[in-house]
Amino acid sequence: MKVTFTLSRRNPAEPKLPKNYQLIYDIVEQSGLGRHLTPAEIYTKALKRRPGIGFSTVYRGLERLRDLGLVSELHVPGAEAATYEPVGPKHAHFRCSECGEIEDVPYAVPSRTLKALALEHGFTIDTERVTFEGHCADCAS
Amino acid sequence: MKVTFTLSRRNPAEPKLPKNYQLIYDIVEQSGLGRHLTPAEIYTKALKRRPGIGFSTVYRGLERLRDLGLVSELHVPGAEAATYEPVGPKHAHFRCSECGEIEDVPYAVPSRTLKALALEHGFTIDTERVTFEGHCADCAS
DNA sequence: CTGAGAGTGAAAGTCACTTTCACGCGTTTC
DNA sequence: GAAACGCGTGAAAGTGACTTTCACTCTCAG
């Protein structure tokens, strides 16, 4: 499946992303919302499209894309590695402690609450992370 | 400072915790609510009280205490190691991205919300984790 | 006392991730 | 076009948290 890159359209001020980084971005985007890929999985997919690509390039690419805000990095306790997903609306994550599957959950701390907490404690909040753990529908049965 | 162990009072059915595990429990308890110790820090403190104690014993002890629900384990993205704190009321954590300091924040997802999410998605929620990141009062100035 | 099982410490292993470094490729500058 | 430059690249070694292994020791019920 051939996919045209939409990077320059998204951010015209940043037209030149190295092609390997575009490839990585492409892979994460194609995974779709709700999918969570580890660097190893992304590397495997990248290898198929560009044989010879190095592991370090994938790590570097993910780091860069994360800093640019083009992909989201997700650390979940219990999962052995970080996972990456396309950027999307703020949401929480649910991890099944039995099968390890990670699911998106539509929940975010109310911004009013965030403001109140920040004010009360004197800090500024840049990001919020909400993770639930339990048993998914499949494993519960 | 000599401290009497309160273990057996807390859980009379589990009167026999190995003394090294009691030591570790003691250290975490004494750190107080709001403190967050890494295994390395706990090991250092343990060494002073019981020279010769091994690293693996500390890890094993923390694991055991965590499973028994006597201490809380906390993984924070960005922090290099896990941290441990005494059990206490549910709360969220704030981590300063500049100095790495971790602070307790009195916030919990409303239980009604939890129930609603669980029902809607068909999973059961055992634990919830909320982490904020930003700049603490000291670093912001 | 005695034997089984739990606890212990040292050391080696594992694994995600980071760093280093020499090379290459494209871009810019005469 | 040719030389100079710099970012991107891949291989490989390094790092550090945690885990596993294993032989030894301690504890305690019988």
Tab-separated table of C-alpha atoms (C1' of nucleotides) in Angstrom:
chain	number	residue	atom	x	y	z
A	1	MET	CA	0.000	0.000	0.000
A	2	LYS	CA	1.499	3.244	-1.172
A	3	VAL	CA	0.870	6.196	1.053
A	4	THR	CA	1.732	9.770	0.298
A	5	PHE	CA	3.399	11.626	3.094
A	6	THR	CA	1.327	14.334	4.608
A	7	LEU	CA	4.092	15.813	6.687
A	8	SER	CA	4.707	18.956	4.725
A	9	ARG	CA	1.019	19.635	4.637
A	10	ARG	CA	0.816	19.324	8.389
A	11	ASN	CA	3.707	21.562	9.113
A	12	PRO	CA	4.862	23.572	6.130
A	13	ALA	CA	7.573	25.203	8.199
A	14	GLU	CA	9.262	21.809	8.617
A	15	PRO	CA	9.326	20.464	5.099
A	16	LYS	CA	12.488	18.399	5.337
A	17	LEU	CA	12.184	15.393	7.573
A	18	PRO	CA	14.808	12.754	6.747
A	19	LYS	CA	13.247	9.980	4.743
A	20	ASN	CA	13.838	7.365	7.417
A	21	TYR	CA	12.039	9.509	9.928
A	22	GLN	CA	9.165	9.884	7.513
A	23	LEU	CA	9.106	6.134	7.167
A	24	ILE	CA	8.847	5.706	10.912
A	25	TYR	CA	6.193	8.363	11.157
A	26	ASP	CA	4.329	6.628	8.382
A	27	ILE	CA	4.474	3.282	10.169
A	28	VAL	CA	3.134	4.681	13.407
A	29	GLU	CA	0.399	6.601	11.599
A	30	GLN	CA	-0.638	3.530	9.665
A	31	SER	CA	-0.872	1.496	12.823
A	32	GLY	CA	-3.914	3.600	13.561
A	33	LEU	CA	-5.319	5.090	16.698
A	34	GLY	CA	-5.620	2.587	19.465
A	35	ARG	CA	-2.616	0.549	18.371
A	36	HIS	CA	0.490	0.597	20.485
A	37	LEU	CA	3.768	-0.386	18.905
A	38	THR	CA	7.058	-1.054	20.614
A	39	PRO	CA	10.287	0.151	19.029
A	40	ALA	CA	11.108	-3.462	18.193
A	41	GLU	CA	7.846	-3.883	16.308
A	42	ILE	CA	8.371	-0.632	14.484
A	43	TYR	CA	11.888	-1.716	13.614
A	44	THR	CA	10.588	-4.967	12.164
A	45	LYS	CA	8.067	-3.160	10.015
A	46	ALA	CA	10.672	-0.634	8.945
A	47	LEU	CA	13.077	-3.394	7.917
A	48	LYS	CA	10.540	-4.765	5.463
A	49	ARG	CA	10.239	-1.444	3.725
A	50	ARG	CA	13.843	-0.408	3.915
A	51	PRO	CA	16.139	-3.381	4.397
A	52	GLY	CA	19.327	-2.474	6.183
A	53	ILE	CA	17.851	0.265	8.307
A	54	GLY	CA	19.450	0.304	11.723
A	55	PHE	CA	17.924	-0.084	15.125
A	56	SER	CA	19.442	3.137	16.272
A	57	THR	CA	17.822	5.006	13.432
A	58	VAL	CA	14.423	3.832	14.576
A	59	TYR	CA	15.103	4.905	18.146
A	60	ARG	CA	16.415	8.242	16.987
A	61	GLY	CA	13.472	8.717	14.703
A	62	LEU	CA	10.950	7.993	17.411
A	63	GLU	CA	12.741	10.365	19.729
A	64	ARG	CA	12.692	13.091	17.137
A	65	LEU	CA	9.067	12.550	16.205
A	66	ARG	CA	8.131	12.552	19.855
A	67	ASP	CA	9.925	15.854	20.387
A	68	LEU	CA	8.198	17.293	17.348
A	69	GLY	CA	4.898	16.156	18.764
A	70	LEU	CA	4.144	13.950	15.771
A	71	VAL	CA	3.798	10.718	17.714
A	72	SER	CA	2.981	9.928	21.332
A	73	GLU	CA	5.283	7.945	23.536
A	74	LEU	CA	3.702	5.811	26.179
A	75	HIS	CA	5.314	4.157	29.155
A	76	VAL	CA	3.173	1.646	30.935
A	77	PRO	CA	4.378	0.003	34.130
A	78	GLY	CA	4.383	-3.727	33.659
A	79	ALA	CA	5.035	-3.492	29.960
A	80	GLU	CA	8.679	-4.170	29.287
A	81	ALA	CA	9.202	-1.502	26.658
A	82	ALA	CA	7.807	1.873	25.700
A	83	THR	CA	5.094	1.969	23.053
A	84	TYR	CA	4.228	4.537	20.413
A	85	GLU	CA	0.947	5.656	18.935
A	86	PRO	CA	-0.259	8.352	16.576
A	87	VAL	CA	-1.148	11.631	18.214
A	88	GLY	CA	-4.825	11.986	18.925
A	89	PRO	CA	-7.231	13.418	21.418
A	90	LYS	CA	-6.185	13.131	25.042
A	91	HIS	CA	-7.092	9.796	26.488
A	92	ALA	CA	-6.192	7.358	29.210
A	93	HIS	CA	-4.872	3.828	28.796
A	94	PHE	CA	-5.988	0.521	30.130
A	95	ARG	CA	-3.623	-2.402	30.422
A	96	CYS	CA	-4.762	-5.939	31.046
A	97	SER	CA	-2.546	-7.418	33.704
A	98	GLU	CA	-3.162	-10.860	32.281
A	99	CYS	CA	-2.565	-10.567	28.549
A	100	GLY	CA	-0.710	-7.259	28.528
A	101	GLU	CA	-2.949	-5.770	25.871
A	102	ILE	CA	-3.211	-1.985	25.959
A	103	GLU	CA	-6.479	-0.266	25.168
A	104	ASP	CA	-7.384	3.382	24.759
A	105	VAL	CA	-9.881	4.783	27.210
A	106	PRO	CA	-11.665	8.071	26.628
A	107	TYR	CA	-10.874	9.835	29.848
A	108	ALA	CA	-8.975	12.967	30.754
A	109	VAL	CA	-8.597	14.864	33.984
A	110	PRO	CA	-10.887	17.893	33.757
A	111	SER	CA	-8.879	20.977	32.864
A	112	ARG	CA	-10.529	22.856	35.682
A	113	THR	CA	-9.121	20.314	38.108
A	114	LEU	CA	-5.678	20.594	36.546
A	115	LYS	CA	-5.717	24.341	36.924
A	116	ALA	CA	-6.860	24.113	40.521
A	117	LEU	CA	-4.126	21.611	41.404
A	118	ALA	CA	-1.444	23.635	39.684
A	119	LEU	CA	-2.520	26.789	41.444
A	120	GLU	CA	-2.746	25.148	44.816
A	121	HIS	CA	0.669	23.494	44.627
A	122	GLY	CA	2.543	26.186	42.781
A	123	PHE	CA	3.656	24.018	39.881
A	124	THR	CA	2.794	24.026	36.213
A	125	ILE	CA	1.406	20.930	34.546
A	126	ASP	CA	2.579	20.161	31.035
A	127	THR	CA	1.368	16.625	30.578
A	128	GLU	CA	-0.928	14.234	32.324
A	129	ARG	CA	-0.912	10.470	32.191
A	130	VAL	CA	-3.690	8.228	33.343
A	131	THR	CA	-3.333	4.467	33.310
A	132	PHE	CA	-5.727	1.838	34.531
A	133	GLU	CA	-4.922	-1.767	35.123
A	134	GLY	CA	-7.158	-4.763	35.506
A	135	HIS	CA	-8.605	-7.530	33.393
A	136	CYS	CA	-9.869	-7.017	29.891
A	137	ALA	CA	-13.150	-8.411	28.639
A	138	ASP	CA	-11.477	-11.458	27.103
A	139	CYS	CA	-9.382	-12.385	30.123
A	140	ALA	CA	-12.128	-11.756	32.655
A	141	SER	CA	-14.307	-14.492	31.207
B	1	MET	CA	15.620	6.004	66.633
B	2	LYS	CA	14.193	2.701	67.705
B	3	VAL	CA	10.884	1.798	66.219
B	4	THR	CA	8.724	-1.109	67.195
B	5	PHE	CA	7.342	-3.099	64.336
B	6	THR	CA	3.641	-2.787	63.874
B	7	LEU	CA	3.378	-5.552	61.374
B	8	SER	CA	1.685	-8.109	63.504
B	9	ARG	CA	-0.796	-5.546	64.681
B	10	ARG	CA	-1.639	-4.642	61.134
B	11	ASN	CA	-2.100	-8.148	59.982
B	12	PRO	CA	-2.222	-10.691	62.792
B	13	ALA	CA	-2.691	-13.493	60.295
B	14	GLU	CA	0.795	-12.822	58.903
B	15	PRO	CA	2.937	-12.625	62.005
B	16	LYS	CA	6.162	-13.971	60.551
B	17	LEU	CA	7.842	-11.626	58.122
B	18	PRO	CA	11.576	-12.372	57.774
B	19	LYS	CA	13.578	-9.827	59.690
B	20	ASN	CA	15.215	-8.371	56.590
B	21	TYR	CA	11.831	-7.773	55.079
B	22	GLN	CA	10.734	-6.085	58.251
B	23	LEU	CA	13.806	-3.906	58.034
B	24	ILE	CA	12.916	-2.862	54.515
B	25	TYR	CA	9.326	-2.249	55.481
B	26	ASP	CA	10.550	-0.181	58.387
B	27	ILE	CA	12.778	1.932	56.158
B	28	VAL	CA	10.007	2.699	53.719
B	29	GLU	CA	7.558	3.471	56.523
B	30	GLN	CA	10.025	5.785	58.199
B	31	SER	CA	10.621	7.663	54.982
B	32	GLY	CA	7.122	8.977	55.531
B	33	LEU	CA	4.286	9.725	53.213
B	34	GLY	CA	5.294	11.842	50.294
B	35	ARG	CA	8.820	10.462	50.125
B	36	HIS	CA	9.786	8.294	47.215
B	37	LEU	CA	12.747	5.989	47.581
B	38	THR	CA	14.518	4.044	44.893
B	39	PRO	CA	15.711	0.506	45.604
B	40	ALA	CA	19.273	1.834	45.608
B	41	GLU	CA	18.449	4.378	48.303
B	42	ILE	CA	16.671	1.767	50.342
B	43	TYR	CA	19.639	-0.546	49.948
B	44	THR	CA	21.977	2.175	51.218
B	45	LYS	CA	19.824	2.793	54.264
B	46	ALA	CA	19.500	-0.928	54.871
B	47	LEU	CA	23.271	-1.398	54.710
B	48	LYS	CA	23.741	1.034	57.584
B	49	ARG	CA	21.448	-0.932	59.792
B	50	ARG	CA	22.441	-4.383	58.683
B	51	PRO	CA	25.893	-4.398	57.121
B	52	GLY	CA	26.323	-7.175	54.620
B	53	ILE	CA	22.743	-7.265	53.476
B	54	GLY	CA	22.572	-8.006	49.783
B	55	PHE	CA	21.081	-6.040	46.955
B	56	SER	CA	18.970	-8.964	45.922
B	57	THR	CA	17.459	-9.214	49.363
B	58	VAL	CA	16.262	-5.627	49.116
B	59	TYR	CA	14.733	-6.241	45.716
B	60	ARG	CA	13.105	-9.420	46.914
B	61	GLY	CA	11.838	-7.703	50.012
B	62	LEU	CA	10.291	-4.839	48.094
B	63	GLU	CA	8.664	-7.269	45.728
B	64	ARG	CA	7.227	-9.241	48.588
B	65	LEU	CA	6.016	-6.186	50.483
B	66	ARG	CA	4.461	-4.853	47.328
B	67	ASP	CA	2.610	-8.116	46.787
B	68	LEU	CA	1.441	-8.078	50.379
B	69	GLY	CA	0.178	-4.556	49.859
B	70	LEU	CA	2.438	-3.163	52.577
B	71	VAL	CA	4.262	-0.674	50.375
B	72	SER	CA	3.392	1.017	47.084
B	73	GLU	CA	5.522	0.667	44.029
B	74	LEU	CA	5.618	3.596	41.680
B	75	HIS	CA	6.914	3.724	38.135
B	76	VAL	CA	7.265	7.188	36.716
B	77	PRO	CA	8.262	7.689	33.097
B	78	GLY	CA	11.393	9.746	32.943
B	79	ALA	CA	12.635	8.521	36.276
B	80	GLU	CA	15.287	5.900	35.740
B	81	ALA	CA	14.216	3.552	38.521
B	82	ALA	CA	11.057	2.538	40.334
B	83	THR	CA	10.331	4.226	43.629
B	84	TYR	CA	8.611	2.998	46.761
B	85	GLU	CA	6.443	4.744	49.305
B	86	PRO	CA	4.347	3.753	52.307
B	87	VAL	CA	0.797	2.832	51.527
B	88	GLY	CA	-1.642	5.654	52.035
B	89	PRO	CA	-4.780	7.163	50.625
B	90	LYS	CA	-5.079	7.089	46.847
B	91	HIS	CA	-3.305	10.004	45.260
B	92	ALA	CA	-1.685	11.118	42.037
B	93	HIS	CA	1.961	12.022	41.468
B	94	PHE	CA	3.626	15.044	40.021
B	95	ARG	CA	7.117	14.868	38.583
B	96	CYS	CA	9.177	17.925	37.782
B	97	SER	CA	10.718	17.415	34.365
B	98	GLU	CA	13.592	19.653	35.349
B	99	CYS	CA	14.766	18.423	38.732
B	100	GLY	CA	13.061	15.034	38.724
B	101	GLU	CA	11.508	15.554	42.143
B	102	ILE	CA	8.323	13.601	42.732
B	103	GLU	CA	5.475	15.097	44.722
B	104	ASP	CA	2.211	13.658	45.937
B	105	VAL	CA	-0.938	15.242	44.610
B	106	PRO	CA	-4.328	14.677	46.209
B	107	TYR	CA	-6.284	13.545	43.207
B	108	ALA	CA	-8.079	10.373	42.294
B	109	VAL	CA	-10.375	9.487	39.433
B	110	PRO	CA	-13.922	9.524	40.811
B	111	SER	CA	-15.074	6.015	41.542
B	112	ARG	CA	-18.281	6.670	39.684
B	113	THR	CA	-16.242	7.411	36.583
B	114	LEU	CA	-14.234	4.243	37.072
B	115	LYS	CA	-17.362	2.171	37.306
B	116	ALA	CA	-18.841	3.793	34.243
B	117	LEU	CA	-15.694	3.182	32.195
B	118	ALA	CA	-15.430	-0.407	33.346
B	119	LEU	CA	-19.021	-1.087	32.495
B	120	GLU	CA	-18.824	0.580	29.118
B	121	HIS	CA	-15.689	-1.242	28.015
B	122	GLY	CA	-16.323	-4.564	29.656
B	123	PHE	CA	-13.135	-4.677	31.687
B	124	THR	CA	-12.502	-4.568	35.391
B	125	ILE	CA	-10.242	-1.924	36.880
B	126	ASP	CA	-7.966	-3.002	39.710
B	127	THR	CA	-5.611	-0.058	39.950
B	128	GLU	CA	-5.407	3.436	38.610
B	129	ARG	CA	-2.338	5.567	38.124
B	130	VAL	CA	-2.321	9.270	37.519
B	131	THR	CA	0.896	11.149	36.855
B	132	PHE	CA	1.413	14.768	36.003
B	133	GLU	CA	4.547	16.285	34.630
B	134	GLY	CA	5.670	19.866	34.484
B	135	HIS	CA	7.779	22.293	36.453
B	136	CYS	CA	7.753	22.441	40.209
B	137	ALA	CA	7.537	25.674	42.162
B	138	ASP	CA	11.308	25.862	42.610
B	139	CYS	CA	12.224	25.171	39.008
B	140	ALA	CA	9.545	27.429	37.549
B	141	SER	CA	11.037	30.516	39.151
C	1	DC	C1'	18.486	-33.189	67.498
C	2	DT	C1'	17.369	-33.217	62.750
C	3	DG	C1'	15.749	-32.482	58.292
C	4	DA	C1'	12.987	-29.679	55.154
C	5	DG	C1'	11.967	-25.454	53.540
C	6	DA	C1'	12.488	-20.586	53.542
C	7	DG	C1'	15.796	-16.884	53.416
C	8	DT	C1'	20.244	-14.958	51.980
C	9	DG	C1'	24.300	-12.812	49.326
C	10	DA	C1'	27.359	-12.876	45.429
C	11	DA	C1'	27.692	-13.008	40.876
C	12	DA	C1'	26.324	-13.542	36.376
C	13	DG	C1'	22.749	-12.713	33.086
C	14	DT	C1'	19.080	-10.110	30.551
C	15	DC	C1'	17.153	-6.479	28.184
C	16	DA	C1'	15.688	-1.877	26.924
C	17	DC	C1'	17.793	1.849	25.753
C	18	DT	C1'	21.925	5.187	24.918
C	19	DT	C1'	26.243	6.601	23.253
C	20	DT	C1'	29.992	6.668	20.142
C	21	DC	C1'	32.091	6.919	15.916
C	22	DA	C1'	33.469	6.554	11.300
C	23	DC	C1'	31.265	6.725	6.972
C	24	DG	C1'	28.120	8.515	3.316
C	25	DC	C1'	25.139	11.335	1.035
C	26	DG	C1'	23.058	15.510	-0.245
C	27	DT	C1'	23.486	20.661	-0.078
C	28	DT	C1'	25.758	24.721	-0.159
C	29	DT	C1'	29.475	27.754	-1.630
C	30	DC	C1'	32.688	29.243	-4.410
D	1	DG	C1'	31.668	21.297	-11.437
D	2	DA	C1'	34.565	20.674	-7.222
D	3	DA	C1'	35.496	21.262	-2.501
D	4	DA	C1'	33.556	22.000	2.118
D	5	DC	C1'	30.202	21.210	5.223
D	6	DG	C1'	26.827	19.026	8.129
D	7	DC	C1'	23.187	16.101	9.021
D	8	DG	C1'	21.784	11.396	8.818
D	9	DT	C1'	23.117	6.613	9.222
D	10	DG	C1'	24.354	1.794	10.939
D	11	DA	C1'	27.246	-1.100	13.736
D	12	DA	C1'	28.858	-1.918	17.942
D	13	DA	C1'	29.924	-1.179	22.480
D	14	DG	C1'	28.263	0.698	26.787
D	15	DT	C1'	24.952	1.593	30.673
D	16	DG	C1'	22.071	0.636	34.336
D	17	DA	C1'	17.997	-1.338	36.361
D	18	DC	C1'	16.417	-5.328	37.382
D	19	DT	C1'	16.274	-10.727	37.419
D	20	DT	C1'	17.981	-15.217	37.882
D	21	DT	C1'	20.852	-18.709	39.722
D	22	DC	C1'	22.988	-21.233	43.105
D	23	DA	C1'	25.219	-22.760	47.016
D	24	DC	C1'	25.093	-21.708	51.729
D	25	DT	C1'	22.616	-20.619	56.193
D	26	DC	C1'	19.089	-20.044	59.304
D	27	DT	C1'	14.662	-21.364	61.474
D	28	DC	C1'	11.540	-24.142	63.403
D	29	DA	C1'	8.252	-28.026	63.567
D	30	DG	C1'	8.448	-32.628	64.778
